[in-house]
Tab-separated table of C-alpha atoms in Angstrom:
chain	number	residue	atom	x	y	z
A	21	MET	CA	-78.928	149.328	65.822
A	22	LYS	CA	-78.854	146.437	66.241
A	23	HIS	CA	-80.590	146.379	63.067
A	24	SER	CA	-78.815	149.336	61.320
A	25	HIS	CA	-74.724	147.806	62.082
A	26	VAL	CA	-76.744	144.176	60.064
A	27	CYS	CA	-78.077	146.378	57.437
A	28	SER	CA	-74.208	148.217	56.829
A	29	LEU	CA	-73.016	145.005	57.315
A	30	PHE	CA	-74.961	143.188	54.215
A	31	ALA	CA	-74.604	146.646	52.367
A	32	LEU	CA	-70.811	146.584	52.462
A	33	VAL	CA	-70.838	142.991	51.710
A	34	CYS	CA	-72.482	143.270	48.867
A	35	SER	CA	-70.393	145.955	47.750
A	36	THR	CA	-67.325	143.918	47.427
A	37	SER	CA	-68.885	141.665	45.804
A	38	VAL	CA	-70.454	143.994	42.500
A	39	SER	CA	-66.569	145.443	42.942
A	40	ALA	CA	-65.341	142.382	42.981
A	41	GLU	CA	-63.571	141.669	39.836
A	42	SER	CA	-64.491	138.575	37.119
A	43	TYR	CA	-62.805	137.305	33.745
A	44	VAL	CA	-63.273	134.423	32.027
A	45	ILE	CA	-60.178	133.558	30.027
A	46	GLY	CA	-60.972	131.095	26.524
A	47	VAL	CA	-58.711	128.006	26.735
A	48	GLU	CA	-57.923	125.855	23.862
A	49	LYS	CA	-59.475	121.637	24.762
A	50	LEU	CA	-55.706	120.827	22.768
A	51	ALA	CA	-53.095	118.232	25.130
A	52	PHE	CA	-50.429	120.285	25.172
A	53	ALA	CA	-48.553	120.133	27.067
A	54	PRO	CA	-46.154	121.202	29.073
A	55	HIS	CA	-47.787	124.732	27.773
A	56	TYR	CA	-51.001	123.160	28.945
A	57	SER	CA	-53.622	120.065	28.312
A	58	ILE	CA	-57.303	119.145	30.175
A	59	ASP	CA	-57.667	116.384	32.881
A	60	ALA	CA	-59.345	113.760	33.202
A	61	GLN	CA	-62.145	116.279	35.408
A	62	GLY	CA	-61.876	118.882	32.327
A	63	GLN	CA	-59.437	120.793	35.061
A	64	TYR	CA	-57.241	123.512	32.233
A	65	GLN	CA	-52.961	122.651	33.512
A	66	GLY	CA	-49.894	123.063	32.630
A	67	PHE	CA	-47.534	125.941	32.214
A	68	ALA	CA	-50.209	128.459	31.229
A	69	ARG	CA	-51.878	128.009	34.117
A	70	ASP	CA	-50.303	128.249	36.494
A	71	LEU	CA	-48.740	131.865	34.844
A	72	PHE	CA	-52.291	133.078	34.901
A	73	ASP	CA	-53.237	131.394	38.987
A	74	LEU	CA	-50.335	133.984	39.350
A	75	PHE	CA	-51.128	136.971	38.430
A	76	ALA	CA	-54.624	136.301	39.852
A	77	ALA	CA	-53.113	136.225	43.426
A	78	LYS	CA	-50.870	138.700	43.284
A	79	SER	CA	-53.373	141.471	41.085
A	80	GLY	CA	-56.984	140.214	43.377
A	81	VAL	CA	-58.844	139.245	40.268
A	82	GLU	CA	-61.427	136.800	39.311
A	83	LEU	CA	-59.818	134.105	36.584
A	84	SER	CA	-61.500	131.186	35.343
A	85	TYR	CA	-61.156	129.026	32.554
A	86	LYS	CA	-63.474	128.455	29.686
A	87	VAL	CA	-62.174	125.153	28.002
A	88	LEU	CA	-63.672	124.918	23.658
A	89	PRO	CA	-62.245	123.177	21.056
A	90	VAL	CA	-59.561	125.275	18.778
A	91	GLU	CA	-62.572	126.121	16.469
A	92	GLN	CA	-64.668	128.061	19.203
A	93	LEU	CA	-62.100	129.622	20.322
A	94	LEU	CA	-61.706	132.523	18.275
A	95	PRO	CA	-65.446	133.159	17.393
A	96	ALA	CA	-65.484	132.956	20.852
A	97	LEU	CA	-64.006	135.677	21.586
A	98	LEU	CA	-65.200	137.745	18.717
A	99	ASN	CA	-68.423	137.650	19.720
A	100	GLY	CA	-68.049	138.185	23.337
A	101	GLU	CA	-68.375	135.081	24.882
A	102	VAL	CA	-64.989	135.742	26.254
A	103	ASP	CA	-63.128	138.046	28.117
A	104	PHE	CA	-59.356	136.035	26.715
A	105	LYS	CA	-58.298	134.515	24.515
A	106	TYR	CA	-55.129	132.358	25.467
A	107	PRO	CA	-52.849	131.121	23.290
A	108	ASP	CA	-53.346	134.531	20.411
A	109	SER	CA	-50.679	136.167	17.628
A	110	ASP	CA	-51.723	139.125	16.024
A	111	THR	CA	-49.910	136.335	12.701
A	112	TRP	CA	-52.983	133.921	13.620
A	113	ALA	CA	-56.910	134.684	11.505
A	114	GLN	CA	-56.212	138.264	10.128
A	115	ALA	CA	-59.367	137.664	7.671
A	116	GLN	CA	-61.418	136.310	10.574
A	117	LYS	CA	-59.507	139.525	12.985
A	118	ALA	CA	-60.783	142.533	10.056
A	119	GLY	CA	-62.648	144.636	11.181
A	120	LYS	CA	-62.381	143.469	14.996
A	121	ALA	CA	-60.415	145.710	18.198
A	122	VAL	CA	-58.518	143.094	19.327
A	123	SER	CA	-55.431	144.186	21.745
A	124	TYR	CA	-52.561	141.410	22.740
A	125	SER	CA	-50.118	141.882	25.859
A	126	GLN	CA	-46.429	141.420	25.985
A	127	GLY	CA	-45.172	137.839	24.561
A	128	VAL	CA	-46.324	135.483	27.696
A	129	VAL	CA	-43.473	132.824	26.118
A	130	ASN	CA	-41.672	131.949	23.470
A	131	TYR	CA	-41.709	128.894	20.975
A	132	VAL	CA	-40.607	127.284	17.631
A	133	ASP	CA	-42.117	125.496	14.997
A	134	GLY	CA	-41.085	123.178	12.488
A	135	VAL	CA	-40.015	120.227	11.384
A	136	LEU	CA	-39.172	116.960	13.311
A	137	VAL	CA	-37.199	114.369	10.789
A	138	ALA	CA	-35.739	110.598	11.751
A	139	PRO	CA	-32.304	111.175	12.712
A	140	GLN	CA	-31.362	109.863	9.849
A	141	ARG	CA	-32.698	113.045	7.761
A	142	GLN	CA	-31.192	116.102	9.698
A	143	GLY	CA	-29.802	117.487	7.382
A	144	GLN	CA	-31.693	116.807	4.252
A	145	SER	CA	-31.989	119.599	2.142
A	146	ILE	CA	-35.654	120.407	2.099
A	147	ASP	CA	-35.525	118.561	-1.612
A	148	GLN	CA	-36.245	115.733	0.513
A	149	ILE	CA	-39.425	116.559	1.794
A	150	SER	CA	-42.516	116.332	0.022
A	151	ARG	CA	-44.429	114.338	1.962
A	152	LEU	CA	-45.371	116.502	5.506
A	153	ALA	CA	-47.372	115.176	8.432
A	154	MET	CA	-50.026	118.122	10.395
A	155	VAL	CA	-52.389	118.352	12.485
A	156	ASN	CA	-55.476	120.472	11.580
A	157	GLY	CA	-55.795	123.439	11.794
A	158	TRP	CA	-51.984	124.076	11.636
A	159	THR	CA	-49.506	126.055	8.660
A	160	PRO	CA	-47.295	125.039	8.257
A	161	TRP	CA	-44.996	128.675	7.936
A	162	GLY	CA	-41.997	128.370	5.308
A	163	TYR	CA	-43.209	125.572	3.102
A	164	GLN	CA	-46.620	127.145	1.506
A	165	GLU	CA	-44.653	127.458	-2.075
A	166	ARG	CA	-44.449	124.089	-2.500
A	167	ILE	CA	-47.188	122.753	-1.145
A	168	ASP	CA	-49.397	125.666	-4.353
A	169	ALA	CA	-46.439	124.391	-6.505
A	170	GLY	CA	-47.091	120.087	-5.954
A	171	LYS	CA	-43.494	119.774	-3.872
A	172	ILE	CA	-44.780	118.633	-0.458
A	173	GLU	CA	-48.163	116.610	0.561
A	174	LEU	CA	-49.979	116.786	3.694
A	175	THR	CA	-50.994	114.096	5.284
A	176	TYR	CA	-53.489	115.620	8.000
A	177	SER	CA	-53.703	113.993	11.338
A	178	ASP	CA	-56.712	114.792	14.004
A	179	ASP	CA	-54.127	115.110	16.435
A	180	LEU	CA	-50.304	114.985	17.516
A	181	ARG	CA	-50.430	111.483	18.826
A	182	GLN	CA	-51.568	110.784	15.170
A	183	MET	CA	-49.178	112.677	13.378
A	184	ILE	CA	-46.356	111.455	15.372
A	185	ARG	CA	-47.152	108.010	14.888
A	186	GLN	CA	-46.461	108.966	10.681
A	187	ALA	CA	-43.736	110.312	11.022
A	188	LEU	CA	-42.606	107.671	13.194
A	189	LYS	CA	-43.679	104.723	10.408
A	190	LYS	CA	-41.986	106.985	7.769
A	191	ASP	CA	-45.213	107.726	6.006
A	192	THR	CA	-44.120	111.192	5.524
A	193	ASP	CA	-40.973	112.718	5.857
A	194	GLY	CA	-41.351	114.534	8.888
A	195	ALA	CA	-43.695	116.128	10.992
A	196	TYR	CA	-44.458	119.409	11.755
A	197	PHE	CA	-46.199	120.790	14.874
A	198	ASN	CA	-44.904	122.910	17.682
A	199	VAL	CA	-40.936	121.804	18.470
A	200	VAL	CA	-41.436	121.375	22.770
A	201	VAL	CA	-44.716	120.095	22.091
A	202	ALA	CA	-42.961	117.468	19.837
A	203	THR	CA	-40.066	116.996	22.148
A	204	HIS	CA	-42.235	116.150	24.838
A	205	TYR	CA	-44.639	113.940	23.966
A	206	LEU	CA	-41.902	111.850	22.726
A	207	ASP	CA	-39.659	111.873	25.676
A	208	ASN	CA	-42.588	112.772	28.660
A	209	ILE	CA	-45.423	110.029	26.923
A	210	ARG	CA	-44.432	107.742	23.653
A	211	ALA	CA	-41.172	107.211	25.779
A	212	ARG	CA	-39.756	107.296	22.298
A	213	PRO	CA	-37.084	109.856	23.364
A	214	GLY	CA	-34.928	110.866	20.329
A	215	ALA	CA	-37.125	108.937	17.045
A	216	LEU	CA	-37.609	112.485	16.130
A	217	VAL	CA	-35.273	114.915	16.214
A	218	PHE	CA	-35.995	118.622	15.064
A	219	ASP	CA	-34.350	120.047	12.003
A	220	ALA	CA	-33.060	123.846	12.043
A	221	LYS	CA	-31.806	123.143	8.898
A	222	LEU	CA	-35.261	123.354	6.696
A	223	PRO	CA	-37.898	126.366	7.185
A	224	HIS	CA	-39.561	127.257	10.844
A	225	ASN	CA	-41.121	129.822	12.532
A	226	ARG	CA	-40.143	131.269	16.041
A	227	GLY	CA	-42.688	134.080	17.754
A	228	SER	CA	-44.471	134.487	21.253
A	229	PHE	CA	-47.902	133.118	22.731
A	230	HIS	CA	-49.998	136.381	24.002
A	231	LEU	CA	-53.305	136.868	25.868
A	232	SER	CA	-55.755	138.909	23.409
A	233	THR	CA	-58.851	140.267	24.101
A	234	ILE	CA	-61.542	142.924	22.579
A	235	LYS	CA	-63.313	145.557	25.141
A	236	HIS	CA	-60.275	145.268	28.070
A	237	SER	CA	-57.438	146.568	27.556
A	238	GLU	CA	-56.630	148.268	30.442
A	239	PHE	CA	-55.921	145.095	31.566
A	240	LEU	CA	-53.393	143.905	28.962
A	241	LYS	CA	-51.797	146.601	30.484
A	242	ARG	CA	-52.130	145.038	34.413
A	243	PHE	CA	-50.910	141.902	32.953
A	244	ASP	CA	-48.111	143.566	31.174
A	245	ARG	CA	-46.924	144.791	33.631
A	246	PHE	CA	-46.824	142.246	35.709
A	247	LEU	CA	-44.349	139.651	33.124
A	248	LEU	CA	-42.166	143.247	33.875
A	249	ASP	CA	-42.174	143.281	37.753
A	250	HIS	CA	-42.312	139.195	39.096
A	251	GLN	CA	-40.130	138.244	35.524
A	252	SER	CA	-37.478	136.079	38.188
A	253	GLU	CA	-41.146	133.836	39.750
A	254	VAL	CA	-42.980	133.970	35.687
A	255	ALA	CA	-38.438	132.904	34.527
A	256	ALA	CA	-38.801	130.032	36.986
A	257	LEU	CA	-42.032	128.597	36.641
A	258	LYS	CA	-40.428	128.417	32.560
A	259	SER	CA	-37.709	126.549	34.135
A	260	GLN	CA	-39.854	124.370	35.985
A	261	TYR	CA	-42.373	123.638	32.542
A	262	ARG	CA	-39.343	123.690	29.886
A	263	VAL	CA	-41.733	125.993	28.216
A	264	GLU	CA	-38.276	127.443	26.493
A	265	ALA	CA	-35.767	125.366	27.292
A	266	ASN	CA	-33.653	125.693	24.491
A	267	LEU	CA	-35.074	127.494	22.710
A	268	ASP	CA	-31.331	128.307	20.796
A	269	ALA	CA	-30.804	126.583	16.815
A	270	ASP	CA	-28.726	123.847	18.420
A	271	ARG	CA	-30.569	123.000	21.390
A	272	ILE	CA	-34.035	122.621	20.641
A	273	GLY	CA	-34.833	119.210	20.361
A	274	LEU	CA	-31.931	117.239	21.887
A	275	GLU	CA	-32.878	114.611	23.712
A	276	GLN	CA	-32.637	115.343	27.602
A	277	TRP	CA	-29.653	112.961	28.690
A	278	LYS	CA	-27.490	114.982	24.951
A	279	LEU	CA	-28.879	118.639	27.351
A	280	ASP	CA	-27.215	117.556	30.075
A	281	PHE	CA	-24.688	116.983	29.069
A	282	LEU	CA	-24.443	119.680	27.913
A	283	GLU	CA	-24.311	121.380	30.771
A	284	ARG	CA	-22.218	119.576	32.337
A	285	GLN	CA	-19.743	120.573	29.639
A	286	LYS	CA	-19.790	124.014	29.984
A	287	LEU	CA	-19.627	123.843	34.044
A	288	LYS	CA	-16.275	122.406	33.726
A	289	GLU	CA	-15.560	124.283	30.794
A	290	ALA	CA	-16.451	127.386	33.591
A	291	ARG	CA	-14.483	125.919	36.332
A	292	VAL	CA	-10.987	125.787	34.376
A	293	GLN	CA	-11.546	128.892	33.133
């Protein structure tokens, strides 16, 4: 009788183990705070990690993160080495994805990519941009025609730190990058808030980061439902990490003290009314 009980328990444990859902999300080995970064121990962290961990806790699945160099991440998805890729978009790497049935989640977080310039250059026309700093692998949306015509020369860097240094030394007329990430770097890591500012009058690109997959499109529907059903918790994470902070053209890229001042003014006006 005891032997039968032990066997039944063993079968239950095995059955539970087999049925547990486990997935691997391929993520970028990139310093891209506050969205995501890799700590000294090689662990994925930031807004995206907390968001996916929250989803895993709410849905009862197991998620692990495979950190890969950016150029290896898409091939890993296409070759089946990872179950999902983050971030992704249907507008990225279209030639590489041709013929592949890639599915995408709803937008996870919005972003703006654009040019940051020295404050005294803000508001100048695109004709004043002749040298543009870029990080390897990035595409300067809105500038390709002038680049092809030889009117803008691109200067590539290995990472954000090197690119920002070029722009601060005035080796270039501006730096093209994710505006929230670049501003976070200047404010919190380089400790040079306001040294470069986003110029919303220059061409810039708005989009959203998505979770993508080839094999698990049904899983994405569950993730989309999570984003909808837990909007308040997702919004709290976005607020905590400031990943969507001040994406309006008149606010994005502003130093924090200016944003705080604008909020105080807004509250004061509301009390008067």
